[in-house]
Coordinates of C-alpha atoms and ligand atoms in Angstrom, one line a residue:
X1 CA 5.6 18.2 18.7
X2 CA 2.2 16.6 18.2
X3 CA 1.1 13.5 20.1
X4 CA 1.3 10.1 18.1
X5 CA -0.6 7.3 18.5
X6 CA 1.6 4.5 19.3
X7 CA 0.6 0.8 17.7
X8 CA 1.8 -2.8 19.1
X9 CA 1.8 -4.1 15.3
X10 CA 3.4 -2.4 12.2
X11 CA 3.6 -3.5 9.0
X12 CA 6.0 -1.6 6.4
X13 CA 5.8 -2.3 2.6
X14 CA 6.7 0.0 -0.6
X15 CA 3.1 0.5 -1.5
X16 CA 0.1 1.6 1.3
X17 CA -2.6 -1.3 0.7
X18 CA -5.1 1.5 -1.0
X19 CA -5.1 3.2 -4.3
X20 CA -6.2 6.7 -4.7
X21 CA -8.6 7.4 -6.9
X22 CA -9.3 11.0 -8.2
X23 CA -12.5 12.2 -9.6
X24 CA -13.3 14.5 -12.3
X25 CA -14.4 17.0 -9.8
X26 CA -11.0 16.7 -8.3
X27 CA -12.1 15.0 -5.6
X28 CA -10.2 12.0 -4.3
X29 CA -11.3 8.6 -3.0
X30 CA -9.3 5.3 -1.3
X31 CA -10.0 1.8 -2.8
X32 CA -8.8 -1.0 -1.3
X33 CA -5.8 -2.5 -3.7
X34 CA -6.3 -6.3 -4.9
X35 CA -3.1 -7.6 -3.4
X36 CA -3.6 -10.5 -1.5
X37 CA -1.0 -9.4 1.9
X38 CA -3.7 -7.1 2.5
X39 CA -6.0 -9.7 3.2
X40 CA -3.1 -11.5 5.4
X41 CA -2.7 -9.3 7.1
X42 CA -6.2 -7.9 8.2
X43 CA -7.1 -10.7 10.9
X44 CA -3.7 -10.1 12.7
X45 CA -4.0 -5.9 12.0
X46 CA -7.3 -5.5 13.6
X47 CA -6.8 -8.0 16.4
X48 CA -3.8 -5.8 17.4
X49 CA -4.1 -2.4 17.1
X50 CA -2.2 -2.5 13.6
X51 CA -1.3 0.6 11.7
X52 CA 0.5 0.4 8.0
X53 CA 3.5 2.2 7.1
X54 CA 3.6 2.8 2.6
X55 CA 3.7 5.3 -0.1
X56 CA 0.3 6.4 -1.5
X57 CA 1.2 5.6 -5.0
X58 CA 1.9 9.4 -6.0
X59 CA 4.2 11.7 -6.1
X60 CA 4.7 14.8 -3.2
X61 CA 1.0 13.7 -1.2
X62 CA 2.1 14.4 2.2
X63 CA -1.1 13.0 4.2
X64 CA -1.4 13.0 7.8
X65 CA -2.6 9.2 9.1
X66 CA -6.0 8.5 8.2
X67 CA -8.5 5.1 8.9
X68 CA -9.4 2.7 6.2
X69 CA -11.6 -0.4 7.0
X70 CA -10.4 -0.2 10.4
X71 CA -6.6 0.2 9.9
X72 CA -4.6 3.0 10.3
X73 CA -2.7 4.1 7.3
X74 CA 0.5 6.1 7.9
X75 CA 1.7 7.8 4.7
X76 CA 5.1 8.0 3.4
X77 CA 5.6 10.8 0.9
X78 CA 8.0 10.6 -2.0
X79 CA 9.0 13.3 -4.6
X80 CA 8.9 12.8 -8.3
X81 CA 13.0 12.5 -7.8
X82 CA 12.7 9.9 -5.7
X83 CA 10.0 8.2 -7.3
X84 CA 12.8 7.9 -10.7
X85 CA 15.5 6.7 -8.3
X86 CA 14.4 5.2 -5.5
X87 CA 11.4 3.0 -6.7
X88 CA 11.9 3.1 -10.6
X89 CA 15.4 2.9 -10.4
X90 CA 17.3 1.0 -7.3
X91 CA 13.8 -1.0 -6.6
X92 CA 12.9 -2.0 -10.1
X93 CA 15.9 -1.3 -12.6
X94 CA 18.8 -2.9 -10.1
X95 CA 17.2 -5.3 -7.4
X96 CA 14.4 -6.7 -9.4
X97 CA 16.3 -8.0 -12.7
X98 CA 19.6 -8.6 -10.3
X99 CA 16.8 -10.8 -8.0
X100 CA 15.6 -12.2 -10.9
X101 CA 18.8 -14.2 -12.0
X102 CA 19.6 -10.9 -14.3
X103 CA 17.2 -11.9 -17.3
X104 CA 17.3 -7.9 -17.9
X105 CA 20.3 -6.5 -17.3
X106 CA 20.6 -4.2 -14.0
X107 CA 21.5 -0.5 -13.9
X108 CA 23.9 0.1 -11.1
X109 CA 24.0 4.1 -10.3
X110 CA 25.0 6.0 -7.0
X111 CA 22.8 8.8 -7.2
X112 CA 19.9 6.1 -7.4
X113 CA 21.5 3.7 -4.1
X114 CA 21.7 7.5 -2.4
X115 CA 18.2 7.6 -2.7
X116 CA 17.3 4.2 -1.3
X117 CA 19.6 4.7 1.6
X118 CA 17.5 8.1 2.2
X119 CA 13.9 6.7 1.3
X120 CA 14.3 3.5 3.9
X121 CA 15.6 5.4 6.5
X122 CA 12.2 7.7 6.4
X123 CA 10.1 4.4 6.2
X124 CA 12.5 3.5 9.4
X125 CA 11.7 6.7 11.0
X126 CA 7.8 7.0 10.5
X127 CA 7.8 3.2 12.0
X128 CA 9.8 3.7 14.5
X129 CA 7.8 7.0 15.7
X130 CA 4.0 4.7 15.6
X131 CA 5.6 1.5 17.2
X132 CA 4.5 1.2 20.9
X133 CA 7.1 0.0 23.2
X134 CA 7.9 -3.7 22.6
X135 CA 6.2 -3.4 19.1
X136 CA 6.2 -5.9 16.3
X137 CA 7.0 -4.4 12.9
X138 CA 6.8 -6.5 10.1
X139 CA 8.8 -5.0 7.2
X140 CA 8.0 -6.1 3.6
X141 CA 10.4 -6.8 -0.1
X142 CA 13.4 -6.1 -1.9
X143 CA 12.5 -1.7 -1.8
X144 CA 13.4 -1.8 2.1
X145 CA 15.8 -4.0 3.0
X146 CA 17.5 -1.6 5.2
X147 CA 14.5 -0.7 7.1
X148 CA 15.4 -3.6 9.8
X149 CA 18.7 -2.2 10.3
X150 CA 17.7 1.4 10.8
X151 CA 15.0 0.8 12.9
X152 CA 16.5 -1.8 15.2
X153 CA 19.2 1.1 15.9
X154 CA 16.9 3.8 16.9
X155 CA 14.4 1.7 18.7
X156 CA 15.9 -2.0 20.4
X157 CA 13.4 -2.7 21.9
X158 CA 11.3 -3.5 19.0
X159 CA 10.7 -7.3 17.5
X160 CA 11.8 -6.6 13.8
X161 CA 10.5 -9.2 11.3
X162 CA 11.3 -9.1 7.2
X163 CA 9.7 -11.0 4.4
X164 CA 10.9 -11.3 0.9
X165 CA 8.8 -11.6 -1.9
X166 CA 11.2 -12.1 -4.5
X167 CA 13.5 -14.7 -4.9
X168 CA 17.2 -13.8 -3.3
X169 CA 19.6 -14.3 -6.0
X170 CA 22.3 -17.3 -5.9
X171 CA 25.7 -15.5 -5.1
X172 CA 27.9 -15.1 -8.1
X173 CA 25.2 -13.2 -8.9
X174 CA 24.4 -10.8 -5.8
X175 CA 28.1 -10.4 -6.1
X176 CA 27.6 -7.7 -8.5
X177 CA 25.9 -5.6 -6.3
X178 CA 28.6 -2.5 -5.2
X179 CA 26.1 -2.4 -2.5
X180 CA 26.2 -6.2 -1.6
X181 CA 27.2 -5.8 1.9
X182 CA 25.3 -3.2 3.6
X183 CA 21.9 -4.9 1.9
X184 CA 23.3 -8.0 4.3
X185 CA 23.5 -6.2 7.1
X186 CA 20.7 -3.7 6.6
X187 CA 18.2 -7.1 6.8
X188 CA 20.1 -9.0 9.6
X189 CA 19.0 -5.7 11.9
X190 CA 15.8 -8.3 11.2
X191 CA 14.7 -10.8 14.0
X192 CA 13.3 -13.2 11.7
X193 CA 14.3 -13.1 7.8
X194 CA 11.7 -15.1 5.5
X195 CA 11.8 -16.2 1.8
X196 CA 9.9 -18.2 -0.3
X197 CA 12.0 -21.0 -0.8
X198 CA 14.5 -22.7 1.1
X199 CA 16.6 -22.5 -1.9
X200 CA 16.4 -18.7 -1.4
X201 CA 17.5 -18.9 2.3
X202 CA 20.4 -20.7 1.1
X203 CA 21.5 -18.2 -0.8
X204 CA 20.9 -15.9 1.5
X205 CA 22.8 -17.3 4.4
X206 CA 25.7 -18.4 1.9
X207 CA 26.1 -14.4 1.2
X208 CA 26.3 -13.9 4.8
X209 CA 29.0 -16.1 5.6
X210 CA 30.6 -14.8 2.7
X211 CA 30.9 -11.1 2.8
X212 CA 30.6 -11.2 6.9
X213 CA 32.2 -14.4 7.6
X214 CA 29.3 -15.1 10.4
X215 CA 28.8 -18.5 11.2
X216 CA 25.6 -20.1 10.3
X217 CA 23.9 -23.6 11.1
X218 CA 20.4 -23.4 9.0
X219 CA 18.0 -21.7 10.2
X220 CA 20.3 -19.8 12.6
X221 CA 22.5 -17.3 12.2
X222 CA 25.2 -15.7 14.9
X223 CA 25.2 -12.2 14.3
X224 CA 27.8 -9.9 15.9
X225 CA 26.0 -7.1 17.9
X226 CA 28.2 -4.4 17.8
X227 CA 28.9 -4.8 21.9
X228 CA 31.1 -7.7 21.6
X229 CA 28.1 -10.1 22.0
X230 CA 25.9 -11.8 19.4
X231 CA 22.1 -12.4 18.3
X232 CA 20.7 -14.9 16.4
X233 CA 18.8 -14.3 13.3
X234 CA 16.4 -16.9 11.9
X235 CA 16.3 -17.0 8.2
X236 CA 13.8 -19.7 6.7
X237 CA 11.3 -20.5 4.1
X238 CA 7.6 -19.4 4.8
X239 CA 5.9 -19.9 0.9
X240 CA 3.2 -17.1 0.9
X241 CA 0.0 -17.9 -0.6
X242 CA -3.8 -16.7 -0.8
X243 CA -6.8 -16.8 0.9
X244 CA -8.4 -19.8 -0.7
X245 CA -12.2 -19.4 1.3
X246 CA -12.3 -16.1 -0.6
X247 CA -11.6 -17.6 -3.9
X248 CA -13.5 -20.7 -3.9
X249 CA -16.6 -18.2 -2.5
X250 CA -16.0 -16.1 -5.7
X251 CA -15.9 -19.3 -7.8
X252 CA -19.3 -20.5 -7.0
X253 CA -21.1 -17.8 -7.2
X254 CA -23.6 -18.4 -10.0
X255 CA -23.1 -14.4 -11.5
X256 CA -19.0 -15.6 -11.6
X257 CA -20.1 -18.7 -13.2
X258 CA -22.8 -17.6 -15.7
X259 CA -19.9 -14.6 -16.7
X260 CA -17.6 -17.5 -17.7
X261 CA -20.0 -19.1 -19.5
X262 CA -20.4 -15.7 -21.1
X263 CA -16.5 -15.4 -21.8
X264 CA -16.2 -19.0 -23.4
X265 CA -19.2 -17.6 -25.9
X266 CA -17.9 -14.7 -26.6
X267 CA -14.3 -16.8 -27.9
X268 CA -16.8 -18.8 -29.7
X269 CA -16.7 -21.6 -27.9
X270 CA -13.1 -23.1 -28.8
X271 CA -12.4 -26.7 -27.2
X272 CA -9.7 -25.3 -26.0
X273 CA -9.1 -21.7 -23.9
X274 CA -5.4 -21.2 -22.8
X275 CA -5.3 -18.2 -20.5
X276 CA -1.9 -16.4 -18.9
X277 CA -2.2 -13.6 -16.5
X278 CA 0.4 -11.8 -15.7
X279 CA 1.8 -8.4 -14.5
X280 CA 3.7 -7.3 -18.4
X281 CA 7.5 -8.0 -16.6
X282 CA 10.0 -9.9 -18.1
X283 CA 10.5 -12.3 -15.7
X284 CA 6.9 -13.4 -16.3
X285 CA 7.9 -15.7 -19.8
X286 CA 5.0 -14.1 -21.5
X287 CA 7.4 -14.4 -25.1
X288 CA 8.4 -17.6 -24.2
X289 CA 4.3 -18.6 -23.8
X290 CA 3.6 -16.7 -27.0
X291 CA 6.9 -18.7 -29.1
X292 CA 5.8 -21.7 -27.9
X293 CA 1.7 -20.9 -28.4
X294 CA 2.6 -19.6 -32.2
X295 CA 4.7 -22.8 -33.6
X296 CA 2.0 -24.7 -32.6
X297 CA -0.2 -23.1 -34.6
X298 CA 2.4 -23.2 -37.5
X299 CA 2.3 -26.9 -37.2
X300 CA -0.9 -27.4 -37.0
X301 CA -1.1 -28.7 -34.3
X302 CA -3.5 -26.3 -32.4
X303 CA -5.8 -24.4 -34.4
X304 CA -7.6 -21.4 -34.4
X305 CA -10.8 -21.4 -33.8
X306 CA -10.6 -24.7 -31.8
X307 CA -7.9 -23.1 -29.3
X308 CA -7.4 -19.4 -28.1
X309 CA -4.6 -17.9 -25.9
X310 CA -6.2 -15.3 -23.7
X311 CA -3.4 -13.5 -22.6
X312 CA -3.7 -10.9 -19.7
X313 CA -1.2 -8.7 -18.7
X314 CA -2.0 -5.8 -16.6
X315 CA -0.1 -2.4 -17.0
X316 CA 3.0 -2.3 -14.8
X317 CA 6.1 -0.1 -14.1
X318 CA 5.6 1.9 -17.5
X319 CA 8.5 4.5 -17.1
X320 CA 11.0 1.9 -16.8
X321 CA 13.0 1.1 -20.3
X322 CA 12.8 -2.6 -20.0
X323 CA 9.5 -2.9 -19.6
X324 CA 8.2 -0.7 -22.4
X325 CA 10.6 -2.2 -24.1
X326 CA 9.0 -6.1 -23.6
X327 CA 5.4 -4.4 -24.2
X328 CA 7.0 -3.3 -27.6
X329 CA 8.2 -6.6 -28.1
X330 CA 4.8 -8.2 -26.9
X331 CA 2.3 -6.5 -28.7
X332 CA 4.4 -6.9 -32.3
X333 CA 4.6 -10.2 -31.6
X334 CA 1.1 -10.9 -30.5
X335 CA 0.0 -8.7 -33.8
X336 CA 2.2 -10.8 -35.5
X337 CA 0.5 -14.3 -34.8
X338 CA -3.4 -12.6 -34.9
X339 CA -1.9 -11.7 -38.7
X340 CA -0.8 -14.3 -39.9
X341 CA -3.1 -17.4 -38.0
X342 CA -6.7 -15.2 -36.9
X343 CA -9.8 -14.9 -39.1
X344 CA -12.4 -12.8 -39.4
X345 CA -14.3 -14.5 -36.9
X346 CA -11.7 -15.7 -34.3
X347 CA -8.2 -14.4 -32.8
X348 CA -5.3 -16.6 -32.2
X349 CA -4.8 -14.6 -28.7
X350 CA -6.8 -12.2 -27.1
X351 CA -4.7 -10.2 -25.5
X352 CA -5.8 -7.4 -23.0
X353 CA -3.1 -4.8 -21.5
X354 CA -5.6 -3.9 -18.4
X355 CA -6.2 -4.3 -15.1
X356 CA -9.5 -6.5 -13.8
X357 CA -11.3 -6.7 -10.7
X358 CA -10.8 -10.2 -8.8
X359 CA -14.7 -11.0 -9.9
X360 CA -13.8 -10.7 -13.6
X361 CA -10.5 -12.6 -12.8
X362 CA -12.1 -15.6 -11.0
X363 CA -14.5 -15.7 -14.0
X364 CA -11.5 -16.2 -16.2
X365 CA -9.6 -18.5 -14.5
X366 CA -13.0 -20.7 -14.6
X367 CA -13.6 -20.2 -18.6
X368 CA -9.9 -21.9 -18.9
X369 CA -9.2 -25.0 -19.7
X370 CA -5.7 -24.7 -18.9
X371 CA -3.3 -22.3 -17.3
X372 CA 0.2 -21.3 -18.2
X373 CA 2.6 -19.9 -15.5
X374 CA 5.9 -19.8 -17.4
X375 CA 7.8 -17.5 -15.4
X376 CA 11.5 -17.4 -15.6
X377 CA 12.0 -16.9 -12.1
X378 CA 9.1 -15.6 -9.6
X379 CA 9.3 -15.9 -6.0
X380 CA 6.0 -17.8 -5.5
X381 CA 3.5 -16.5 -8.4
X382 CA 0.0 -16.8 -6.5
X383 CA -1.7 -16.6 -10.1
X384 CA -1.2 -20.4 -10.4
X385 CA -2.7 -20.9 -6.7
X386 CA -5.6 -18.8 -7.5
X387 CA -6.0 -21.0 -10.7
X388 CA -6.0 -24.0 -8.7
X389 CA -8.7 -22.6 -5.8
X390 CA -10.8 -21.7 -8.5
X391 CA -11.2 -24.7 -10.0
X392 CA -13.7 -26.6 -7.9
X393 CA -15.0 -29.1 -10.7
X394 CA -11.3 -29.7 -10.7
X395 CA -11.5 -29.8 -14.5
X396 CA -8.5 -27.2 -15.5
X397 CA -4.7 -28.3 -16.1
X398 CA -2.1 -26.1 -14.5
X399 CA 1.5 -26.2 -16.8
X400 CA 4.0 -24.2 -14.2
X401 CA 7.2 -23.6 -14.6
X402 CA 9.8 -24.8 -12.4
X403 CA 11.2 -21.4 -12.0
X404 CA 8.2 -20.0 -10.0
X405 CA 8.2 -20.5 -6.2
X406 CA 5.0 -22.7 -6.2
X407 CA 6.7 -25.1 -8.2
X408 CA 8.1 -26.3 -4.7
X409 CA 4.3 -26.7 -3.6
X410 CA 2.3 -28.0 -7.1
X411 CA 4.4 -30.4 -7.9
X412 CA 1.2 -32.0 -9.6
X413 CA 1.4 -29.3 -12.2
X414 CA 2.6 -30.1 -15.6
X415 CA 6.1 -28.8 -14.8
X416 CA 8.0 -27.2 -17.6
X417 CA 11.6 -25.3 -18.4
X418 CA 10.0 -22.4 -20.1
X419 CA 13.4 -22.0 -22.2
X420 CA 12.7 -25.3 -23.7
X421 CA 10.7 -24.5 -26.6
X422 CA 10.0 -28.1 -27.6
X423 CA 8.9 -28.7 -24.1
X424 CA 6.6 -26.3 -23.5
X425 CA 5.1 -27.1 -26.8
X426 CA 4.8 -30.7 -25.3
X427 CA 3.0 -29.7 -22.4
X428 CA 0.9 -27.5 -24.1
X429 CA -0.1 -30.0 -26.4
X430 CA -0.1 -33.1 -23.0
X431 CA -2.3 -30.5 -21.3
X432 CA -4.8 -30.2 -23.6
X433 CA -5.3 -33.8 -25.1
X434 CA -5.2 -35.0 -21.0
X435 CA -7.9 -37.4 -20.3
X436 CA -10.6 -35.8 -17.5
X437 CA -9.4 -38.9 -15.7
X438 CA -5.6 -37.5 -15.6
X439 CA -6.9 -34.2 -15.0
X440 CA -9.5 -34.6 -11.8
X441 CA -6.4 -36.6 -10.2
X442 CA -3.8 -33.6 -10.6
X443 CA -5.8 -31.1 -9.7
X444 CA -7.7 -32.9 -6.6
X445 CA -3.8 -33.2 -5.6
X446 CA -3.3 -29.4 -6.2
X447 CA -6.0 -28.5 -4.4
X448 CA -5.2 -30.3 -1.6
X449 CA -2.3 -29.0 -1.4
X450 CA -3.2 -25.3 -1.4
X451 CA -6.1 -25.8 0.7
X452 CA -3.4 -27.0 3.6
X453 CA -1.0 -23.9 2.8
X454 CA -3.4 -21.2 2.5
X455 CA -2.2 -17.0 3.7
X456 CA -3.4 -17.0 7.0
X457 CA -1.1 -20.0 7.7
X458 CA 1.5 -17.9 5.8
X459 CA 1.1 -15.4 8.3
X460 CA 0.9 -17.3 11.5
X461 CA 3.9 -19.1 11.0
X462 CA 5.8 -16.5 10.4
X463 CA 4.7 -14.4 13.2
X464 CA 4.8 -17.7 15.7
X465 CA 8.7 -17.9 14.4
X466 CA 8.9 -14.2 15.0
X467 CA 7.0 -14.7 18.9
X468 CA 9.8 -17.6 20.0
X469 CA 12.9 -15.9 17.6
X470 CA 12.7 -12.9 20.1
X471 CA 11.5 -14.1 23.3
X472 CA 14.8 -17.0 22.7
X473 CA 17.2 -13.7 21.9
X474 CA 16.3 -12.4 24.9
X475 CA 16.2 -14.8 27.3
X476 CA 19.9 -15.6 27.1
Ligands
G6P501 C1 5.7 -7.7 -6.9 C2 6.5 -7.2 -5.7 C3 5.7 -6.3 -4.9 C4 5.1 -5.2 -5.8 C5 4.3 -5.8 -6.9 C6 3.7 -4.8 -7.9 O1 4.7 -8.6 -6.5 O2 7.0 -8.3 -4.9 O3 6.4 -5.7 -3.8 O4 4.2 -4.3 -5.0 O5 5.1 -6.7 -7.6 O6 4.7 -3.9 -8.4 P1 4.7 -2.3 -8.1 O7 6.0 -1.9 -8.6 O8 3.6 -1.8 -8.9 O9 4.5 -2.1 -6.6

């Protein structure tokens, strides 16, 4: 057996936080990925001798450990197999649309749970070989949610933590999970279990006590250890969110600024520019956006020419049915309203199926005049916080929908139902007649808001919760 470096800080999540590029010369190459937990994550990873447990984003690469700015990367390999059932099929075509209140219907298989049992307990096992003695490991999301579990039985010594990024479902519908319970008891192996919302922590503790019967009194839970004794879990709200320095920085560089400029030009210069950027996924509302966006245009309301819907939606999970099934669905409809409302000279939307560095993002969060977030259910959606960091004339009107997670945070927003039709329309229409007056208010308050709650508190809080969860479990 080969000597491992041992680490006092894990961190565990589906994905590494690199993408691997390959050349034409067959080369390959890391590049840091744009998510913003990578950035959380750096200040406390370097200050403690971090080292990150993921997959590599590709089928059968089995890589030893390598360095990248200063963290250690510690590869999880997965086979094409597994890459169908474990992360196409039981991460993304049964948790994610049963998490998402089931706007897509989930796939419930055995072959593809098999596979999720035998993927989290190798994510366990390389974390639980790098972990020091007395480690922290912070595991990540809905693809290993038995990781806690498994790893707090081979190694007890270790402080386990577990953050969800999605929402957690409201009971009668986690019910339908034939795999309800051991997902329970695979995350109460956890320390310290946090969600976005409270509301999701309800739910959450409400499916403990009742397929395990275990009392609860918020933000406690008494666990039964197996010995006879008990621990108690903490399960709580921490709302993630991004690092706002980094945006605002971006947003006032003049190159950024003059590119908007440059953007609003090239639409040719509407009075209006409503952008949505999104990950193509169903939950994201992109139809409803596009319904909503068309009748107005029907009804003359909006025209073209004097508004535009930029619509972003960057390439995601492509081999799963549902979702080449919405970009079907999208891009008819979007070719629909371009026929029958663009001209020569200007689209009705502009919509782009690609992937853009944060530079190019920023730049198009400035050219906006307003934002729509009308996501049918998101866990926090940080598009709509990066939005709001961005705008630092405070000029741009955010309509969110109560469905996302930061609705709990920006209640400034315009806040819509995105199944309401007429009331998006409303909003749409509010948001872009608002007087600057109206507008500098809002989004001052916005601002505010997500200046206070930025992603290193995210992290600290949760790891402080995790400090005094552990050192309170053991000292009874
Ligand atoms: C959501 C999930 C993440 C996931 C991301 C991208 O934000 O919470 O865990 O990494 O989507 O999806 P992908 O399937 O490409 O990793």
């Amino acid at each position: 057996m080969t000597a491992t470096n041992r680490y006092d800080f894990v961190v565990v999540s589906n994905r590494l936080p690199v993408d691997r590029m390959v050349h034409d010369d067959g080369t390959a190459s890391w590049h840091r990925s744009p998510g913003g937990l990578v950035t959380a994550l750096e200040p406390v990873m370097r200050a403690s001798q971090g080292a990150w447990v993921g997959w590599a984003g590709q089928a059968d690469l089995d890589l030893e450990p390598f360095t990248f700015d200063d963290v250690t990367l510690i590869p999880v390999a997965l086979s094409l197999l597994e890459i169908e059932h474990y992360y196409e099929g039981f991460s993304n075509d049964t948790l994610w649309p049963l998490y998402h209140d089931v706007i897509a219907q989930p796939s419930y298989h055995r072959e593809w749970w098999d596979a999720y049992v035998e993927v989290n307990q190798r994510f366990a096992d390389a974390s639980a070989r790098v972990a020091s003695l007395g480690a922290t490991v912070w595991v990540q999301d809905y693809q290993l949610q038995l990781v806690p579990r498994m790893l707090r039985e081979q190694r007890p010594d270790l402080t386990i933590g577990f953050f969800n990024h999605i929402p957690f479902p409201p009971y009668g519908l986690y019910a339908q999970l034939p795999w309800r319970t051991q997902i329970i008891d695979g995350l109460l192996g956890a320390d310290v279990i946090g969600f976005q919302r409270v509301a999701d922590a309800g739910n959450f503790s409400r499916a403990v006590r009742r397929l395990l019967g275990y009392a609860t009194r918020t933000p406690e839970i008494r666990v039964a250890d197996g010995a006879g004794g008990h621990r108690t879990v903490i399960a709580k709200a921490f709302p993630i969110s991004i690092d706002v320095a980094e945006f605002e920085e971006i947003a006032g560089r003049p190159e950024v600024q003059a590119r908007a400029q440059q953007i609003r030009d090239d639409l040719g210069n509407p009075s209006t520019i409503m952008l949505g950027v999104d990950r193509l996924d169903y939950t994201k509302g992109i139809r409803h956006r596009l319904k909503a966006f068309g009748e107005l245009l029907d009804e003359g309301a909006l025209s073209v020419g004097d508004a535009v819907l930029v619509q972003v939606a960057s390439p995601s999970r492509e081999r799963v049915a549902a979702y080449m099934q919405l970009r079907d669905e999208i891009e008819l409809t979007v070719g629909r309203l371009n026929g029958t409302h663009a001209s020569i000279s200007h689209s009705a939307v502009a919509y782009l199926h690609h992937g853009y560095p944060r530079e190019e993002m920023v730049a198009l969060y400035l050219a906006a005049d307003v934002m729509l977030v009308t996501a049918l259910r998101d866990g926090m959606n940080l598009v709509a916080k990066e939005f709001v960091a961005c705008q630092l004339d405070e000029g741009g009107v955010l309509i969110l929908s109560e469905f996302a997670g930061a609705a709990d945070e920006l209640k400034n927003a315009l806040l819509v139902n995105p199944h309401d039709i007429d009331g998006l329309k409303e909003a749409m229409v509010a948001a872009v007649r608002m007087p600057q007056r109206e507008r500098t208010t809002r989004m001052r308050a916005l601002r505010r808001r997500v200046r206070e709650n930025d992603v290193s508190r995210w992290s600290n809080t949760f790891l402080d919760t995790l400090r005094h969860a552990n050192h309170h479990s053991s000292a009874r």
